[in-house]
Amino acid sequence: MKSDLIKQQAHLAIQKRLDYTFRRPELLRQALTHRSFSAAHNERFEFIGDAILNYTVAKMLYDTFPKLTEGELSRLRANLVNEGVLAEIALEINVGDGLYLGSGELKSGGFRRPSILADAMEAMFAAVSFDADFFEAEKVVRRLFAERVKQVDFKNQGKDNKTTLQEALQARRLALPKYRIEDQICCNGEIQFVISCDLGELGFVCQAQGSSRKAAEQETAAEALAWLEKKFPLKKSRK
Amino acid sequence: MKSDLIKQQAHLAIQKRLDYTFRRPELLRQALTHRSFSAAHNERFEFIGDAILNYTVAKMLYDTFPKLTEGELSRLRANLVNEGVLAEIALEINVGDGLYLGSGELKSGGFRRPSILADAMEAMFAAVSFDADFFEAEKVVRRLFAERVKQVDFKNQGKDNKTTLQEALQARRLALPKYRIEDQICCNGEIQFVISCDLGELGFVCQAQGSSRKAAEQETAAEALAWLEKKFPLKKSRK
């Protein structure tokens, strides 16, 4: 069939862009199959691909930014690993052309829907790991994210976390956070502040400890921001 | 110093239980160092260890349960990868004995605090990956979780997801979810229901699509449950 040939060409082009050639092309095919098309769809792949992606970008950031705290690394990762960025990469490497969608999704433009594209990207990372191993999948992710990790949003690195969190909440028309001193404890003869950051109706609360109230507040703000950007990305949310 | 010797013995015992011997024992030492003890603490390690753990348990579940959906796998993982289970494992392998804690944390019993133990476990997974590679860390996680994956909570597998979600919300004194039909679409000549599950003030909403309303509701319930158990574990929440 003509459409089969077109798909096969799209799959060849995608493999070229991934710089990875499948020994078992049926794995790539399943990674590109939306649940609306057939029962052998990509949702279970996505579960694995998401974990490969999260580890790989975590390790890239860890190695690139040796001075950042865990909270700051989490935030950078949330900026890099989200539907918006994945859909962007999917468009760059023409993943849409290789997708298998049910007729409903086809008619409604599913081949350029960010959630469908992002899920297919994650599923492809899993497919590479099944076809070869974890390291090959890691390499594919590294190639696709190398430039993005280098150019990761340093604008906000200069800005303090509390300001960035406040702006992020305002952009989503959400209430401002409440910071509270939960405890003051003595560690090695030094006072430590235990601060909580409460996002109110969103139901998110986190705590951090620091030698100054301000430092601990900044840390809670970084964690709250990472959570907010993951759960409520400004682009249309996943699922 | 006597206390140094005791720590070294504890570290030897921990390595035996992990079935992994460090070439660079300073990495194990840092993995076991709480931020209250020194600046070379384990928080950045934790960022990497968490990702190694999530991938490894995801893959174990993926391979063990070929018929489960992504939502069901996520839920099982949330049952296995949480502070409670990590602290339990830490107690089994006597991680507390090897911890470096500031005097404040020492006095307040930090060596058996679940959050500190769980963080140290994750940090150790990272330390193994730095000392050797990702695969060695994966092996350590697999050994520690092998029995738990086999015995993963099948009680709730028999129960439907909506009932389990309802019980989980009630146990946390939270409002019951609202299910809505968002859309009915035609896929390959078959009606598909798009259902949303809304956890109200928690700010979580997810959608699923299925050939019956009930099936799609069950799927949203599984996803909501995974989120709930991760964000609001019944044991004292992390951080």
CSV table of C-alpha atoms in Angstrom, one decimal:
chain,number,residue,atom,x,y,z
A,1,MET,CA,0.0,0.0,0.0
A,2,LYS,CA,1.1,3.5,-0.8
A,3,SER,CA,0.4,4.8,2.7
A,4,ASP,CA,2.6,2.0,4.2
A,5,LEU,CA,5.5,3.1,2.0
A,6,ILE,CA,5.1,6.7,3.1
A,7,LYS,CA,5.1,5.6,6.8
A,8,GLN,CA,8.2,3.5,6.2
A,9,GLN,CA,10.0,6.5,4.6
A,10,ALA,CA,8.9,8.6,7.6
A,11,HIS,CA,10.3,6.0,10.0
A,12,LEU,CA,13.6,5.9,8.1
A,13,ALA,CA,13.9,9.7,8.3
A,14,ILE,CA,13.1,9.6,12.1
A,15,GLN,CA,15.8,7.0,12.7
A,16,LYS,CA,18.3,9.1,10.9
A,17,ARG,CA,17.4,12.1,13.1
A,18,LEU,CA,17.6,9.9,16.2
A,19,ASP,CA,20.9,8.6,14.8
A,20,TYR,CA,19.8,5.1,15.7
A,21,THR,CA,18.7,2.3,13.4
A,22,PHE,CA,16.3,-0.3,14.8
A,23,ARG,CA,17.1,-3.9,14.4
A,24,ARG,CA,13.5,-4.6,15.2
A,25,PRO,CA,11.5,-1.9,13.3
A,26,GLU,CA,8.3,-3.2,14.8
A,27,LEU,CA,9.4,-1.6,18.1
A,28,LEU,CA,9.6,1.8,16.5
A,29,ARG,CA,6.2,1.1,14.9
A,30,GLN,CA,4.6,0.4,18.3
A,31,ALA,CA,6.3,3.5,19.8
A,32,LEU,CA,4.6,5.6,17.1
A,33,THR,CA,1.2,3.9,17.5
A,34,HIS,CA,-1.5,5.9,19.4
A,35,ARG,CA,-4.1,4.0,21.4
A,36,SER,CA,-6.8,5.2,19.0
A,37,PHE,CA,-5.1,3.1,16.2
A,38,SER,CA,-4.6,-0.4,17.6
A,39,ALA,CA,-4.3,-2.4,20.7
A,40,ALA,CA,-0.5,-2.7,20.3
A,41,HIS,CA,-0.1,1.0,21.2
A,42,ASN,CA,2.6,3.0,22.9
A,43,GLU,CA,1.3,3.6,26.4
A,44,ARG,CA,3.3,1.0,28.2
A,45,PHE,CA,6.5,2.1,26.3
A,46,GLU,CA,5.8,5.6,27.6
A,47,PHE,CA,6.1,4.4,31.2
A,48,ILE,CA,9.6,3.2,30.6
A,49,GLY,CA,10.6,6.0,28.2
A,50,ASP,CA,9.6,8.7,30.8
A,51,ALA,CA,12.0,7.1,33.3
A,52,ILE,CA,14.9,6.9,30.8
A,53,LEU,CA,14.4,10.5,29.9
A,54,ASN,CA,14.2,11.6,33.6
A,55,TYR,CA,17.4,9.8,34.5
A,56,THR,CA,19.3,11.0,31.5
A,57,VAL,CA,18.5,14.7,31.8
A,58,ALA,CA,19.0,14.5,35.5
A,59,LYS,CA,22.5,13.1,34.9
A,60,MET,CA,23.3,15.7,32.2
A,61,LEU,CA,22.3,18.5,34.5
A,62,TYR,CA,24.1,17.0,37.5
A,63,ASP,CA,27.4,16.9,35.5
A,64,THR,CA,26.9,20.2,33.8
A,65,PHE,CA,26.1,22.2,37.0
A,66,PRO,CA,28.2,20.9,39.9
A,67,LYS,CA,27.2,23.8,42.1
A,68,LEU,CA,23.4,23.7,41.9
A,69,THR,CA,21.4,22.2,44.7
A,70,GLU,CA,19.0,19.3,44.4
A,71,GLY,CA,16.1,21.8,44.3
A,72,GLU,CA,17.6,23.9,41.5
A,73,LEU,CA,18.5,20.8,39.5
A,74,SER,CA,14.8,19.6,39.9
A,75,ARG,CA,13.6,22.9,38.6
A,76,LEU,CA,15.9,22.9,35.6
A,77,ARG,CA,14.8,19.4,34.8
A,78,ALA,CA,11.2,20.3,35.0
A,79,ASN,CA,12.0,23.1,32.5
A,80,LEU,CA,13.5,20.6,30.1
A,81,VAL,CA,11.4,17.5,30.6
A,82,ASN,CA,7.9,18.5,29.8
A,83,GLU,CA,5.3,18.2,27.1
A,84,GLY,CA,6.2,21.5,25.5
A,85,VAL,CA,9.9,20.6,25.0
A,86,LEU,CA,9.2,17.0,23.9
A,87,ALA,CA,6.6,18.2,21.4
A,88,GLU,CA,9.1,20.8,20.1
A,89,ILE,CA,11.7,18.1,19.5
A,90,ALA,CA,9.1,15.8,17.9
A,91,LEU,CA,8.3,18.6,15.4
A,92,GLU,CA,12.0,19.1,14.7
A,93,ILE,CA,12.5,15.5,13.8
A,94,ASN,CA,9.1,15.1,12.0
A,95,VAL,CA,7.6,12.5,14.3
A,96,GLY,CA,4.1,13.4,13.3
A,97,ASP,CA,4.7,12.0,9.8
A,98,GLY,CA,5.4,8.5,11.3
A,99,LEU,CA,2.5,8.3,13.7
A,100,TYR,CA,-0.3,5.8,13.5
A,101,LEU,CA,-3.5,7.4,14.6
A,102,GLY,CA,-7.1,6.3,14.6
A,103,SER,CA,-9.4,8.1,12.1
A,104,GLY,CA,-10.9,10.3,14.8
A,105,GLU,CA,-7.5,11.6,15.9
A,106,LEU,CA,-6.3,11.9,12.3
A,107,LYS,CA,-9.2,14.1,11.4
A,108,SER,CA,-8.8,16.3,14.5
A,109,GLY,CA,-5.1,16.9,13.7
A,110,GLY,CA,-3.7,14.5,16.3
A,111,PHE,CA,-0.4,14.2,14.4
A,112,ARG,CA,0.5,17.7,15.7
A,113,ARG,CA,-1.2,17.5,19.1
A,114,PRO,CA,1.6,18.2,21.7
A,115,SER,CA,0.5,15.4,24.1
A,116,ILE,CA,0.5,12.8,21.4
A,117,LEU,CA,3.9,13.9,20.0
A,118,ALA,CA,5.4,14.0,23.5
A,119,ASP,CA,4.1,10.5,24.4
A,120,ALA,CA,5.5,9.2,21.1
A,121,MET,CA,9.0,10.7,21.9
A,122,GLU,CA,9.0,9.0,25.3
A,123,ALA,CA,7.8,5.7,23.8
A,124,MET,CA,10.7,5.9,21.2
A,125,PHE,CA,13.3,6.1,24.0
A,126,ALA,CA,11.8,3.0,25.5
A,127,ALA,CA,11.8,1.3,22.1
A,128,VAL,CA,15.5,2.0,21.6
A,129,SER,CA,16.2,0.5,25.1
A,130,PHE,CA,14.2,-2.6,24.2
A,131,ASP,CA,15.9,-2.9,20.8
A,132,ALA,CA,19.4,-2.5,22.2
A,133,ASP,CA,19.8,-1.5,25.8
A,134,PHE,CA,19.5,1.4,28.3
A,135,PHE,CA,22.8,3.0,27.2
A,136,GLU,CA,21.7,3.3,23.6
A,137,ALA,CA,18.5,5.0,24.7
A,138,GLU,CA,20.5,7.3,27.0
A,139,LYS,CA,22.7,8.2,24.0
A,140,VAL,CA,19.7,9.1,21.9
A,141,VAL,CA,18.3,11.3,24.7
A,142,ARG,CA,21.7,13.0,25.2
A,143,ARG,CA,21.9,13.9,21.5
A,144,LEU,CA,18.4,15.3,21.4
A,145,PHE,CA,18.9,17.3,24.7
A,146,ALA,CA,22.6,18.3,24.4
A,147,GLU,CA,21.9,21.8,23.1
A,148,ARG,CA,19.0,22.4,25.3
A,149,VAL,CA,21.0,21.5,28.5
A,150,LYS,CA,23.7,23.9,27.4
A,151,GLN,CA,21.2,26.7,26.8
A,152,VAL,CA,19.0,25.9,29.8
A,153,ASP,CA,17.2,28.9,31.1
A,154,PHE,CA,19.8,31.0,32.8
A,155,LYS,CA,17.6,34.1,32.7
A,156,ASN,CA,15.9,32.8,35.8
A,157,GLN,CA,19.1,31.6,37.4
A,158,GLY,CA,19.9,35.2,38.2
A,159,LYS,CA,16.5,35.9,39.6
A,160,ASP,CA,15.7,34.6,43.1
A,161,ASN,CA,13.4,31.6,43.4
A,162,LYS,CA,10.8,33.4,45.4
A,163,THR,CA,10.4,36.0,42.7
A,164,THR,CA,10.3,33.4,40.0
A,165,LEU,CA,7.7,31.4,41.9
A,166,GLN,CA,5.5,34.4,42.4
A,167,GLU,CA,5.6,35.3,38.7
A,168,ALA,CA,4.9,31.7,37.8
A,169,LEU,CA,1.8,31.7,40.0
A,170,GLN,CA,0.6,35.0,38.7
A,171,ALA,CA,1.0,33.8,35.1
A,172,ARG,CA,-1.4,31.0,36.0
A,173,ARG,CA,-3.7,33.3,37.9
A,174,LEU,CA,-3.1,31.3,41.1
A,175,ALA,CA,-2.8,32.6,44.7
A,176,LEU,CA,0.6,33.6,46.1
A,177,PRO,CA,2.5,31.2,48.3
A,178,LYS,CA,2.5,31.4,52.1
A,179,TYR,CA,5.9,30.9,53.8
A,180,ARG,CA,5.9,29.9,57.5
A,181,ILE,CA,8.6,29.3,60.1
A,182,GLU,CA,7.7,25.8,61.3
A,183,ASP,CA,10.6,25.3,63.7
A,184,GLN,CA,13.9,26.6,64.8
A,185,ILE,CA,16.4,23.9,65.7
A,186,CYS,CA,19.9,23.8,66.9
A,187,CYS,CA,22.4,21.8,64.7
A,188,ASN,CA,26.0,21.7,65.7
A,189,GLY,CA,25.5,24.8,67.8
A,190,GLU,CA,24.0,26.7,64.9
A,191,ILE,CA,20.3,27.8,64.7
A,192,GLN,CA,18.5,26.2,61.7
A,193,PHE,CA,15.2,27.5,60.4
A,194,VAL,CA,12.6,25.0,59.2
A,195,ILE,CA,10.5,26.9,56.7
A,196,SER,CA,7.4,25.7,54.9
A,197,CYS,CA,6.0,27.0,51.6
A,198,ASP,CA,2.3,26.4,51.1
A,199,LEU,CA,0.6,26.8,47.7
A,200,GLY,CA,-2.9,26.9,49.3
A,201,GLU,CA,-5.7,25.3,47.3
A,202,LEU,CA,-3.2,23.5,45.1
A,203,GLY,CA,-2.6,21.2,48.1
A,204,PHE,CA,1.2,21.4,47.8
A,205,VAL,CA,3.3,22.1,50.9
A,206,CYS,CA,7.1,21.6,51.2
A,207,GLN,CA,9.7,22.2,53.8
A,208,ALA,CA,13.4,23.1,53.8
A,209,GLN,CA,15.9,23.8,56.5
A,210,GLY,CA,18.6,26.4,56.4
A,211,SER,CA,20.9,28.6,58.5
A,212,SER,CA,18.9,31.6,57.5
A,213,ARG,CA,15.2,32.1,57.1
A,214,LYS,CA,15.7,33.6,53.7
A,215,ALA,CA,17.9,30.8,52.4
A,216,ALA,CA,15.4,28.2,53.5
A,217,GLU,CA,12.5,30.1,51.9
A,218,GLN,CA,14.5,30.3,48.6
A,219,GLU,CA,14.9,26.5,48.8
A,220,THR,CA,11.2,25.8,49.4
A,221,ALA,CA,10.4,28.2,46.5
A,222,ALA,CA,12.6,26.3,44.1
A,223,GLU,CA,10.9,23.0,45.1
A,224,ALA,CA,7.4,24.5,44.8
A,225,LEU,CA,8.3,26.0,41.4
A,226,ALA,CA,9.6,22.6,40.1
A,227,TRP,CA,6.3,21.0,41.2
A,228,LEU,CA,4.2,23.8,39.7
A,229,GLU,CA,5.9,23.7,36.3
A,230,LYS,CA,5.6,20.0,36.2
A,231,LYS,CA,2.0,19.7,37.2
A,232,PHE,CA,0.7,22.9,35.6
A,233,PRO,CA,2.9,23.6,32.6
A,234,LEU,CA,2.0,26.8,30.9
A,235,LYS,CA,1.4,25.0,27.6
A,236,LYS,CA,-1.7,22.8,27.5
A,237,SER,CA,-1.3,20.3,30.3
A,238,ARG,CA,-0.6,16.6,29.6
A,239,LYS,CA,-3.4,14.1,29.4
B,1,MET,CA,39.0,7.6,66.6
B,2,LYS,CA,36.7,4.9,68.0
B,3,SER,CA,33.6,6.4,66.4
B,4,ASP,CA,35.3,6.4,63.0
B,5,LEU,CA,36.1,2.7,63.3
B,6,ILE,CA,32.5,2.0,64.2
B,7,LYS,CA,31.3,3.9,61.2
B,8,GLN,CA,33.7,2.0,58.9
B,9,GLN,CA,32.4,-1.3,60.3
B,10,ALA,CA,28.9,-0.1,59.6
B,11,HIS,CA,29.8,0.8,56.1
B,12,LEU,CA,31.4,-2.6,55.5
B,13,ALA,CA,28.2,-4.2,56.7
B,14,ILE,CA,26.0,-2.0,54.5
B,15,GLN,CA,28.2,-2.9,51.4
B,16,LYS,CA,27.8,-6.6,52.2
B,17,ARG,CA,24.0,-6.2,52.3
B,18,LEU,CA,24.0,-4.2,49.1
B,19,ASP,CA,26.3,-6.9,47.6
B,20,TYR,CA,28.5,-4.1,46.3
B,21,THR,CA,32.0,-3.1,47.3
B,22,PHE,CA,32.9,0.5,46.7
B,23,ARG,CA,36.3,1.2,45.0
B,24,ARG,CA,35.9,4.8,46.2
B,25,PRO,CA,34.4,4.5,49.8
B,26,GLU,CA,34.3,8.3,50.0
B,27,LEU,CA,31.3,8.1,47.7
B,28,LEU,CA,29.4,5.8,50.1
B,29,ARG,CA,30.5,8.2,52.9
B,30,GLN,CA,28.9,11.2,51.1
B,31,ALA,CA,25.8,9.2,50.3
B,32,LEU,CA,25.4,8.6,54.0
B,33,THR,CA,26.0,12.2,55.0
B,34,HIS,CA,23.0,14.3,56.0
B,35,ARG,CA,23.1,18.1,55.3
B,36,SER,CA,23.2,18.7,59.0
B,37,PHE,CA,26.7,17.1,59.2
B,38,SER,CA,28.7,18.7,56.5
B,39,ALA,CA,28.7,20.6,53.2
B,40,ALA,CA,29.6,17.4,51.3
B,41,HIS,CA,26.2,16.0,51.9
B,42,ASN,CA,23.9,13.6,50.0
B,43,GLU,CA,21.2,15.8,48.5
B,44,ARG,CA,22.6,16.1,45.0
B,45,PHE,CA,23.2,12.3,45.0
B,46,GLU,CA,19.6,11.8,45.9
B,47,PHE,CA,18.5,13.6,42.7
B,48,ILE,CA,20.3,11.0,40.6
B,49,GLY,CA,19.5,8.0,42.9
B,50,ASP,CA,15.7,8.8,42.7
B,51,ALA,CA,15.9,8.6,38.9
B,52,ILE,CA,17.8,5.3,38.9
B,53,LEU,CA,15.3,3.8,41.4
B,54,ASN,CA,12.3,5.0,39.3
B,55,TYR,CA,13.7,3.6,36.1
B,56,THR,CA,14.7,0.3,37.6
B,57,VAL,CA,11.4,-0.4,39.4
B,58,ALA,CA,9.5,0.7,36.3
B,59,LYS,CA,11.4,-1.8,34.2
B,60,MET,CA,10.9,-4.6,36.8
B,61,LEU,CA,7.2,-4.0,36.9
B,62,TYR,CA,7.0,-3.7,33.1
B,63,ASP,CA,8.7,-7.0,32.6
B,64,THR,CA,6.8,-8.8,35.4
B,65,PHE,CA,3.3,-7.6,34.5
B,66,PRO,CA,3.0,-7.6,30.7
B,67,LYS,CA,-0.8,-7.1,30.8
B,68,LEU,CA,-1.0,-4.1,33.1
B,69,THR,CA,-1.7,-0.7,31.6
B,70,GLU,CA,0.5,2.3,32.1
B,71,GLY,CA,-1.8,3.7,34.8
B,72,GLU,CA,-1.7,0.4,36.7
B,73,LEU,CA,2.1,0.2,36.4
B,74,SER,CA,2.4,3.8,37.7
B,75,ARG,CA,0.2,2.9,40.6
B,76,LEU,CA,2.2,-0.2,41.5
B,77,ARG,CA,5.4,1.8,41.3
B,78,ALA,CA,4.0,4.5,43.6
B,79,ASN,CA,3.3,1.7,46.1
B,80,LEU,CA,6.9,0.4,45.9
B,81,VAL,CA,8.9,3.6,45.5
B,82,ASN,CA,8.1,5.8,48.4
B,83,GLU,CA,9.6,6.9,51.7
B,84,GLY,CA,7.9,4.2,53.7
B,85,VAL,CA,9.3,1.3,51.6
B,86,LEU,CA,12.8,2.9,51.3
B,87,ALA,CA,13.0,3.5,55.0
B,88,GLU,CA,11.9,-0.1,55.6
B,89,ILE,CA,14.8,-1.4,53.4
B,90,ALA,CA,17.2,1.0,55.1
B,91,LEU,CA,16.2,-0.5,58.5
B,92,GLU,CA,16.7,-4.0,57.1
B,93,ILE,CA,20.2,-3.3,56.0
B,94,ASN,CA,21.1,-1.1,59.0
B,95,VAL,CA,21.7,2.1,57.1
B,96,GLY,CA,21.1,4.1,60.3
B,97,ASP,CA,24.3,2.8,61.8
B,98,GLY,CA,26.4,4.3,59.0
B,99,LEU,CA,24.8,7.8,58.8
B,100,TYR,CA,26.6,11.0,59.5
B,101,LEU,CA,24.3,13.4,61.2
B,102,GLY,CA,24.7,16.8,62.8
B,103,SER,CA,24.4,16.8,66.6
B,104,GLY,CA,20.8,18.2,66.4
B,105,GLU,CA,19.6,15.4,64.2
B,106,LEU,CA,21.6,12.9,66.3
B,107,LYS,CA,19.8,13.9,69.5
B,108,SER,CA,16.4,13.9,67.9
B,109,GLY,CA,16.8,10.4,66.6
B,110,GLY,CA,17.6,11.3,63.0
B,111,PHE,CA,19.2,7.9,62.3
B,112,ARG,CA,15.8,6.3,62.4
B,113,ARG,CA,13.8,9.1,60.7
B,114,PRO,CA,12.1,7.7,57.6
B,115,SER,CA,12.9,10.7,55.4
B,116,ILE,CA,16.6,10.7,56.3
B,117,LEU,CA,16.8,6.9,55.8
B,118,ALA,CA,15.0,7.0,52.5
B,119,ASP,CA,17.1,9.9,51.2
B,120,ALA,CA,20.3,8.0,52.1
B,121,MET,CA,19.0,4.9,50.2
B,122,GLU,CA,18.5,6.9,47.1
B,123,ALA,CA,21.9,8.6,47.5
B,124,MET,CA,23.6,5.2,47.8
B,125,PHE,CA,22.1,4.1,44.4
B,126,ALA,CA,23.6,7.2,42.9
B,127,ALA,CA,27.0,6.6,44.7
B,128,VAL,CA,27.1,3.1,43.1
B,129,SER,CA,26.5,4.5,39.7
B,130,PHE,CA,29.3,7.0,40.2
B,131,ASP,CA,31.6,4.4,41.6
B,132,ALA,CA,30.9,1.9,38.7
B,133,ASP,CA,28.1,2.7,36.3
B,134,PHE,CA,24.3,2.8,35.8
B,135,PHE,CA,24.1,-1.0,35.4
B,136,GLU,CA,25.7,-1.8,38.8
B,137,ALA,CA,23.3,0.6,40.5
B,138,GLU,CA,20.4,-1.0,38.6
B,139,LYS,CA,21.6,-4.4,39.9
B,140,VAL,CA,21.7,-3.2,43.5
B,141,VAL,CA,18.1,-1.8,43.2
B,142,ARG,CA,17.0,-5.0,41.6
B,143,ARG,CA,18.4,-7.1,44.5
B,144,LEU,CA,16.7,-4.9,47.1
B,145,PHE,CA,13.4,-4.8,45.3
B,146,ALA,CA,13.1,-8.3,43.9
B,147,GLU,CA,11.0,-9.8,46.6
B,148,ARG,CA,8.8,-6.7,46.9
B,149,VAL,CA,8.1,-6.6,43.2
B,150,LYS,CA,7.0,-10.3,43.4
B,151,GLN,CA,4.8,-9.7,46.3
B,152,VAL,CA,3.4,-6.3,45.1
B,153,ASP,CA,0.0,-5.5,46.5
B,154,PHE,CA,-2.3,-7.9,44.7
B,155,LYS,CA,-5.1,-7.3,47.2
B,156,ASN,CA,-5.9,-4.1,45.4
B,157,GLN,CA,-5.5,-5.6,42.0
B,158,GLY,CA,-8.7,-7.4,42.5
B,159,LYS,CA,-10.5,-4.3,43.7
B,160,ASP,CA,-11.5,-1.8,41.0
B,161,ASN,CA,-9.6,1.4,40.8
B,162,LYS,CA,-12.5,3.7,41.5
B,163,THR,CA,-13.2,1.9,44.8
B,164,THR,CA,-9.5,2.0,45.7
B,165,LEU,CA,-9.3,5.7,44.9
B,166,GLN,CA,-12.4,6.4,46.9
B,167,GLU,CA,-11.0,4.5,49.9
B,168,ALA,CA,-7.6,6.3,49.5
B,169,LEU,CA,-9.3,9.7,49.5
B,170,GLN,CA,-11.4,8.8,52.5
B,171,ALA,CA,-8.4,7.6,54.4
B,172,ARG,CA,-6.9,11.1,53.9
B,173,ARG,CA,-10.1,12.8,54.8
B,174,LEU,CA,-10.3,14.3,51.3
B,175,ALA,CA,-13.3,15.0,49.1
B,176,LEU,CA,-14.5,12.3,46.6
B,177,PRO,CA,-13.5,12.6,42.9
B,178,LYS,CA,-15.8,13.9,40.2
B,179,TYR,CA,-16.0,11.9,36.9
B,180,ARG,CA,-17.2,13.7,33.9
B,181,ILE,CA,-17.8,12.8,30.2
B,182,GLU,CA,-15.8,15.4,28.4
B,183,ASP,CA,-16.4,14.1,24.9
B,184,GLN,CA,-17.7,11.3,22.8
B,185,ILE,CA,-15.6,10.7,19.7
B,186,CYS,CA,-15.7,8.3,16.8
B,187,CYS,CA,-12.5,6.2,16.3
B,188,ASN,CA,-12.4,3.7,13.5
B,189,GLY,CA,-16.2,3.6,13.5
B,190,GLU,CA,-16.4,3.0,17.2
B,191,ILE,CA,-17.6,5.4,19.9
B,192,GLN,CA,-14.9,6.4,22.4
B,193,PHE,CA,-15.7,8.2,25.7
B,194,VAL,CA,-13.3,10.8,26.9
B,195,ILE,CA,-13.7,10.9,30.7
B,196,SER,CA,-12.1,13.2,33.2
B,197,CYS,CA,-11.4,12.6,36.9
B,198,ASP,CA,-11.2,15.7,39.0
B,199,LEU,CA,-9.8,15.7,42.6
B,200,GLY,CA,-11.3,19.1,43.3
B,201,GLU,CA,-9.2,21.3,45.6
B,202,LEU,CA,-6.2,19.1,45.2
B,203,GLY,CA,-5.9,20.7,41.7
B,204,PHE,CA,-5.4,17.3,39.9
B,205,VAL,CA,-7.4,16.5,36.8
B,206,CYS,CA,-6.7,13.7,34.3
B,207,GLN,CA,-8.4,12.3,31.3
B,208,ALA,CA,-8.6,8.9,29.7
B,209,GLN,CA,-10.4,7.6,26.6
B,210,GLY,CA,-12.1,4.2,26.3
B,211,SER,CA,-14.7,2.3,24.4
B,212,SER,CA,-16.9,2.3,27.5
B,213,ARG,CA,-17.5,5.0,30.1
B,214,LYS,CA,-16.7,2.6,32.9
B,215,ALA,CA,-13.4,1.5,31.4
B,216,ALA,CA,-12.3,5.1,30.9
B,217,GLU,CA,-13.3,6.0,34.4
B,218,GLN,CA,-11.3,3.1,35.8
B,219,GLU,CA,-8.3,4.3,33.9
B,220,THR,CA,-8.6,7.9,35.2
B,221,ALA,CA,-9.0,6.5,38.7
B,222,ALA,CA,-5.8,4.5,38.4
B,223,GLU,CA,-3.9,7.6,37.3
B,224,ALA,CA,-5.4,9.8,40.1
B,225,LEU,CA,-4.6,7.1,42.6
B,226,ALA,CA,-0.9,7.0,41.5
B,227,TRP,CA,-0.7,10.8,41.8
B,228,LEU,CA,-2.4,10.8,45.2
B,229,GLU,CA,-0.2,8.1,46.7
B,230,LYS,CA,2.9,9.8,45.4
B,231,LYS,CA,2.0,13.3,46.5
B,232,PHE,CA,0.2,12.4,49.7
B,233,PRO,CA,1.7,9.2,51.0
B,234,LEU,CA,-0.2,8.0,54.1
B,235,LYS,CA,3.1,7.8,56.1
B,236,LYS,CA,4.5,11.2,57.0
B,237,SER,CA,5.1,13.0,53.7
B,238,ARG,CA,8.7,13.5,52.4
B,239,LYS,CA,10.3,16.9,53.0
